[in-house]
Amino acid sequence: MTSVIERLRGDGPAFSVEFFPPRDEADEAVLWKAIRELEPLDPAYMSITYGAGGSSRDGTIRSIARVATETTLCPMAHLTAVDHSVSELRNVIGWYAAVGVRNILALRGDPPGDVYGDWVPHPEGLTYAEELVELVRSLGDFCVGVSAFPYGHPRSADLESDTKHLVRKFRAGADFAIAQLFFEAEDFLRLRDRVAAAGCDALVLPGIMPLTTLRTLHTTIKLSGAPASQRLLDRLEPFSGDPRAFRAAGIDWVTELCEKLIAEGVPDLHFYTFNRSKATREVVTRLGLVPARA
Ligand SMILES: Cc1cc2nc3c(=O)[nH]c(=O)nc-3n(C[C@H](O)[C@H](O)[C@H](O)COP(=O)(O)OP(=O)(O)OC[C@H]3O[C@@H](n4cnc5c(N)ncnc54)[C@H](O)[C@@H]3O)c2cc1C
């Protein structure tokens, strides 16, 4: 099975898609509808996030196993250090390998309950994602990704230390990073430049949210950790009372953002799908990133 990094070294720009684990049967049906609709568009890889609770974590393992065995997609499983001892982490990594998943996004995770609360490591666990990268690497031939933050991680003192810690994750063995949400192409490109200026040539991929509703805009603002750019607000706010017009303007905005990123040579656009496929399909089709047969 090809790895994420091998897929990213293919010809031309590609796209990838991220999902979260289903909570119940209805959720599962929604997730699989989206997966089956995106599969023919040949994303470079697909990933499933890793939650804080046991049932959500089981959902990640079950779903990624099904992707590995029942689809043509290249699967990547997220994994966090939250509430896990090192031996539990070894077990999860072993389960991933057993079901054929060789790509892992290694994350520290947020403190459960209050994402801005103090991080308390498990007494027999890990403190930083860098250590999880090392652990995954030590256990087999995995391709490893990590997270990156265009405006700096909320807990980083400044962009300099944030970049230093990101580069440490690459030096520990990460093959690539996926960026948290951002508003302007330049915000992402500055992150990429900081990594390059630190002497590191690892791939950093932009994370893209299709802005289809006011809610997705607010989620983007919350997750990015930065205020929305005035240019974006000027484009979308006039339509806040008209969902159809808002969606059209949001898809236009995201398509233009992706065009700028492709022009700057990004090898992959990573879409946060929220387990729906329509908006992502629209954007990647407009960008010409789908195979002719699809
Ligand atoms: C693409 C993407 C996918 C994600 N998927 C998930 C998911 O599936 N599940 C989930 O729960 N969360 C997920 N997250 C959120 C992520 O877990 C949180 O943002 C978390 O707070 C940070 O995780 P990290 O891996 O970046 O941590 P780290 O890289 O460990 O960084 C955490 C903080 O510690 C600092 N730091 C890092 N190393 C050191 C060091 N050696 N010494 C001192 N300080 C250091 C960093 O600068 C940063 O401020 C995702 C985020 C992104 C961008």
Coordinates of C-alpha atoms and ligand atoms in Angstrom, one line a residue:
M1 CA 0.0 0.0 0.0
T2 CA 1.4 3.4 -0.9
S3 CA 2.0 5.9 2.0
V4 CA 0.6 9.4 2.2
I5 CA 4.1 10.9 1.5
E6 CA 4.4 8.7 -1.6
R7 CA 0.9 9.9 -2.8
L8 CA 2.0 13.5 -2.2
R9 CA 5.1 13.1 -4.3
G10 CA 2.8 12.3 -7.3
D11 CA 2.2 14.6 -10.3
G12 CA 0.6 17.9 -9.7
P13 CA -1.5 19.2 -6.8
A14 CA -3.9 16.8 -5.1
F15 CA -6.5 17.0 -2.3
S16 CA -7.2 15.0 0.8
V17 CA -10.2 14.7 3.1
E18 CA -10.7 14.6 6.9
F19 CA -13.6 13.0 8.7
F20 CA -14.5 12.4 12.4
P21 CA -15.7 9.1 13.8
P22 CA -19.4 8.3 13.8
R23 CA -21.3 8.4 17.2
D24 CA -24.2 6.1 16.1
E25 CA -25.6 4.2 13.2
A26 CA -27.2 7.3 11.6
D27 CA -23.8 9.1 11.8
E28 CA -22.2 6.1 10.3
A29 CA -24.5 6.2 7.3
V30 CA -23.7 9.9 6.8
L31 CA -20.0 9.2 7.0
W32 CA -20.0 6.3 4.6
K33 CA -22.2 8.2 2.1
A34 CA -19.6 11.0 2.1
I35 CA -16.7 8.5 1.8
R36 CA -18.3 6.7 -1.1
E37 CA -19.0 10.0 -2.9
L38 CA -15.4 11.2 -2.5
E39 CA -13.7 7.9 -3.3
P40 CA -14.1 8.2 -7.2
L41 CA -12.5 11.6 -7.1
D42 CA -9.3 9.9 -5.9
P43 CA -8.1 12.0 -2.9
A44 CA -4.4 11.5 -2.1
Y45 CA -5.5 10.2 1.3
M46 CA -8.3 10.3 3.8
S47 CA -8.0 10.7 7.6
I48 CA -10.2 10.1 10.6
T49 CA -9.8 12.1 13.8
Y50 CA -9.2 10.7 17.3
G51 CA -11.5 11.8 20.1
A52 CA -11.2 11.9 23.8
G53 CA -13.7 9.2 24.8
G54 CA -13.5 5.4 24.6
S55 CA -16.4 5.0 22.2
S56 CA -15.2 7.7 19.9
R57 CA -11.8 6.1 19.9
D58 CA -13.3 2.7 19.0
G59 CA -15.2 4.5 16.2
T60 CA -11.9 5.8 14.8
I61 CA -10.3 2.3 14.8
R62 CA -13.4 0.6 13.4
S63 CA -13.9 3.2 10.7
I64 CA -10.3 3.4 9.6
A65 CA -10.1 -0.4 9.5
R66 CA -13.2 -0.4 7.2
V67 CA -11.6 2.2 4.9
A68 CA -8.4 0.1 4.7
T69 CA -10.2 -3.1 3.9
E70 CA -13.3 -2.0 1.9
T71 CA -12.2 1.1 -0.2
T72 CA -9.5 2.1 -2.6
L73 CA -8.5 5.1 -0.4
C74 CA -5.2 5.6 1.3
P75 CA -6.1 5.7 5.0
M76 CA -4.5 7.8 7.8
A77 CA -5.5 7.6 11.4
H78 CA -5.1 10.4 13.9
L79 CA -3.8 9.6 17.3
T80 CA -3.4 11.7 20.4
A81 CA -1.5 11.3 23.7
V82 CA -4.6 12.3 25.8
D83 CA -5.3 10.0 28.7
H84 CA -3.1 7.3 27.3
S85 CA -0.1 5.5 28.9
V86 CA 2.7 4.7 26.5
S87 CA 1.7 1.0 26.6
E88 CA -1.9 1.9 25.5
L89 CA -0.5 4.1 22.7
R90 CA 1.6 1.1 21.6
N91 CA -1.5 -1.0 21.5
V92 CA -3.5 1.5 19.4
I93 CA -0.6 1.8 17.0
G94 CA -0.5 -2.0 16.8
W95 CA -4.2 -2.1 16.0
Y96 CA -3.7 0.4 13.3
A97 CA -1.0 -1.7 11.8
A98 CA -3.0 -4.9 12.1
V99 CA -5.8 -3.4 10.0
G100 CA -3.4 -2.1 7.4
V101 CA -3.1 1.5 8.4
R102 CA 0.5 2.7 8.0
N103 CA -0.1 6.5 8.1
I104 CA -0.6 8.2 11.4
L105 CA -1.2 11.9 12.3
A106 CA 0.6 12.1 15.7
L107 CA -0.9 14.8 18.0
R108 CA -0.6 15.8 21.6
G109 CA -4.3 16.6 21.8
D110 CA -6.1 19.0 24.1
P111 CA -6.9 18.6 27.8
P112 CA -10.3 16.9 27.9
G113 CA -13.2 19.1 28.9
D114 CA -11.5 22.4 28.6
V115 CA -9.2 22.8 25.6
Y116 CA -7.6 25.9 27.1
G117 CA -7.1 24.2 30.5
D118 CA -3.7 23.0 31.8
W119 CA -2.2 20.0 29.9
V120 CA -1.8 17.2 32.4
P121 CA 0.1 14.2 30.9
H122 CA -1.0 10.7 31.8
P123 CA 1.4 9.5 34.6
E124 CA 2.9 6.9 32.2
G125 CA 2.2 8.9 29.1
L126 CA 3.7 11.6 26.9
T127 CA 3.9 15.4 27.1
Y128 CA 4.4 16.6 23.5
A129 CA 3.5 15.3 20.0
E130 CA 7.2 15.1 19.3
E131 CA 7.5 12.1 21.7
L132 CA 4.5 10.4 19.9
V133 CA 6.2 10.9 16.6
E134 CA 9.3 9.1 18.0
L135 CA 7.1 6.3 19.5
V136 CA 5.3 5.7 16.2
R137 CA 8.5 5.7 14.3
S138 CA 10.1 3.3 16.7
L139 CA 7.3 0.8 16.2
G140 CA 7.5 0.2 12.4
D141 CA 7.5 1.5 8.9
F142 CA 4.9 4.2 9.4
C143 CA 4.4 7.5 7.5
V144 CA 3.9 10.2 10.2
G145 CA 2.2 13.5 10.0
V146 CA 1.9 16.3 12.6
S147 CA -0.1 19.5 13.1
A148 CA 1.0 23.0 12.4
F149 CA -0.5 26.4 13.3
P150 CA -0.4 29.4 10.8
Y151 CA -1.0 31.9 13.7
G152 CA 0.9 29.8 16.2
H153 CA -0.5 27.2 18.6
P154 CA -2.6 29.0 21.3
R155 CA -0.2 27.9 24.0
S156 CA 3.0 29.0 22.2
A157 CA 4.7 32.0 23.6
D158 CA 5.5 33.4 20.1
L159 CA 5.8 32.3 16.5
E160 CA 9.6 31.7 17.0
S161 CA 9.1 29.1 19.7
D162 CA 6.1 27.7 17.8
T163 CA 8.2 27.2 14.7
K164 CA 11.1 25.7 16.7
H165 CA 8.7 23.1 18.2
L166 CA 7.2 22.3 14.8
V167 CA 10.7 21.7 13.4
R168 CA 11.5 19.5 16.3
K169 CA 8.6 17.3 15.3
F170 CA 10.1 17.0 11.8
R171 CA 13.5 16.2 13.2
A172 CA 11.9 13.5 15.4
G173 CA 10.7 11.8 12.2
A174 CA 7.5 13.5 10.9
D175 CA 7.2 13.4 7.2
F176 CA 4.7 16.2 6.8
A177 CA 2.4 18.6 8.7
I178 CA -1.1 19.7 8.1
A179 CA -2.0 23.3 9.1
Q180 CA -4.9 24.4 11.2
L181 CA -7.4 26.7 9.5
F182 CA -6.5 30.2 8.3
F183 CA -8.1 33.0 6.4
E184 CA -5.7 34.3 3.7
A185 CA -3.2 32.3 1.6
E186 CA -0.4 34.6 2.8
D187 CA -1.1 33.5 6.4
F188 CA -0.3 29.9 5.5
L189 CA 2.6 30.8 3.2
R190 CA 4.3 32.7 6.1
L191 CA 4.1 29.5 8.1
R192 CA 5.7 27.6 5.3
D193 CA 8.4 30.3 5.0
R194 CA 9.1 30.1 8.7
V195 CA 9.7 26.4 8.5
A196 CA 12.0 26.8 5.4
A197 CA 13.9 29.6 7.1
A198 CA 14.6 27.2 10.0
G199 CA 16.4 25.0 7.5
C200 CA 13.7 22.4 7.2
D201 CA 12.3 21.3 3.8
A202 CA 9.5 19.1 5.1
L203 CA 6.0 19.4 3.5
V204 CA 3.5 21.6 5.2
L205 CA -0.1 21.2 3.8
P206 CA -2.9 23.8 4.1
G207 CA -6.1 22.8 6.0
I208 CA -9.2 24.1 4.1
M209 CA -12.7 24.6 5.4
P210 CA -15.4 25.0 2.8
L211 CA -17.2 28.1 4.1
T212 CA -20.8 27.1 3.3
T213 CA -22.7 28.5 6.3
L214 CA -22.3 31.2 9.0
R215 CA -21.6 28.3 11.4
T216 CA -18.6 27.1 9.3
L217 CA -17.3 30.6 9.3
H218 CA -17.6 30.8 13.1
T219 CA -16.0 27.4 13.5
T220 CA -13.1 28.6 11.3
I221 CA -12.6 31.7 13.4
K222 CA -12.7 29.6 16.6
L223 CA -10.3 26.9 15.4
S224 CA -7.8 29.2 13.7
G225 CA -7.3 31.1 16.9
A226 CA -7.2 34.4 15.0
P227 CA -9.8 37.0 14.0
A228 CA -11.2 36.6 10.4
S229 CA -9.6 38.9 7.9
Q230 CA -11.5 42.0 7.0
R231 CA -11.4 41.1 3.3
L232 CA -13.2 37.8 4.1
L233 CA -15.8 39.5 6.3
D234 CA -16.4 42.1 3.6
R235 CA -17.1 39.3 1.1
L236 CA -19.3 37.1 3.3
E237 CA -21.1 39.3 5.8
P238 CA -23.4 41.0 3.3
F239 CA -25.0 37.5 2.8
S240 CA -25.4 36.6 6.5
G241 CA -29.2 36.7 6.1
D242 CA -29.3 34.7 2.9
P243 CA -28.0 31.1 3.2
R244 CA -27.9 30.4 -0.5
A245 CA -26.0 33.5 -1.4
F246 CA -23.7 33.0 1.6
R247 CA -22.9 29.5 0.4
A248 CA -22.2 30.6 -3.2
A249 CA -19.9 33.5 -1.9
G250 CA -18.2 31.1 0.6
I251 CA -17.5 28.5 -2.1
D252 CA -16.1 31.2 -4.4
W253 CA -13.9 32.5 -1.6
V254 CA -12.5 29.0 -0.8
T255 CA -11.9 28.2 -4.5
E256 CA -9.9 31.4 -5.0
L257 CA -7.9 30.7 -1.8
C258 CA -7.1 27.2 -3.1
E259 CA -6.1 28.7 -6.5
K260 CA -3.6 31.0 -4.8
L261 CA -2.2 28.1 -2.8
I262 CA -1.8 25.9 -5.9
A263 CA -0.1 28.8 -7.7
E264 CA 2.3 28.8 -4.8
G265 CA 3.1 25.2 -5.3
V266 CA 1.3 23.4 -2.5
P267 CA 1.2 19.7 -3.3
D268 CA -2.1 19.0 -1.4
L269 CA -5.2 20.8 -0.1
H270 CA -6.5 19.1 3.0
F271 CA -10.2 19.5 3.4
Y272 CA -12.0 19.4 6.7
T273 CA -15.3 17.8 5.5
F274 CA -17.4 17.5 8.7
N275 CA -18.4 14.2 7.1
R276 CA -20.2 15.8 4.2
S277 CA -18.8 15.6 0.6
K278 CA -20.8 18.1 -1.5
A279 CA -18.9 21.3 -0.8
T280 CA -15.5 19.6 -1.1
R281 CA -16.5 18.0 -4.4
E282 CA -17.7 21.3 -5.8
V283 CA -14.4 23.1 -4.9
V284 CA -12.1 20.3 -6.2
T285 CA -14.1 20.0 -9.4
R286 CA -13.8 23.7 -10.0
L287 CA -10.1 23.5 -9.4
G288 CA -9.8 20.6 -11.9
L289 CA -8.3 18.3 -9.3
V290 CA -10.6 15.3 -10.1
P291 CA -9.8 12.5 -12.6
A292 CA -11.5 12.9 -15.9
R293 CA -13.4 9.6 -15.4
A294 CA -15.1 10.9 -12.2
Ligands
LIG1 C1 -4.6 19.0 11.2 C2 -5.0 18.8 12.6 C3 -5.6 17.7 13.0 C4 -6.0 17.5 14.4 N1 -6.6 16.3 14.8 C5 -7.0 16.2 16.1 C6 -7.6 14.9 16.5 O1 -7.8 14.0 15.7 N2 -7.9 14.8 17.8 C7 -7.6 15.8 18.7 O2 -7.9 15.6 19.9 N3 -7.1 17.0 18.4 C8 -6.7 17.2 17.1 N4 -6.1 18.4 16.7 C9 -5.9 19.4 17.7 C10 -4.5 19.2 18.5 O3 -4.5 18.0 19.2 C11 -4.4 20.4 19.4 O4 -4.3 21.6 18.7 C12 -3.4 20.3 20.5 O5 -3.6 21.4 21.4 C13 -2.0 20.4 20.1 O6 -1.5 19.3 19.5 P1 -0.1 19.2 18.8 O7 0.0 17.8 18.3 O8 0.1 20.4 17.9 O9 0.8 19.4 20.1 P2 2.4 19.7 20.3 O10 3.1 19.8 19.0 O11 2.9 18.9 21.4 O12 2.3 21.3 20.8 C14 1.6 21.6 21.9 C15 2.2 22.9 22.5 O13 3.4 22.6 23.1 C16 4.5 23.3 22.5 N5 5.6 22.4 22.4 C17 5.7 21.4 21.6 N6 6.9 20.7 21.8 C18 7.5 21.3 22.8 C19 8.7 21.1 23.5 N7 9.5 20.1 23.2 N8 9.0 21.9 24.6 C20 8.1 22.9 24.9 N9 7.0 23.2 24.3 C21 6.7 22.4 23.3 C22 4.0 23.8 21.2 O14 4.6 24.9 20.7 C23 2.5 24.0 21.5 O15 2.3 25.3 22.0 C24 -5.7 18.6 15.3 C25 -5.1 19.8 14.9 C26 -4.8 19.9 13.6 C27 -4.1 21.2 13.1

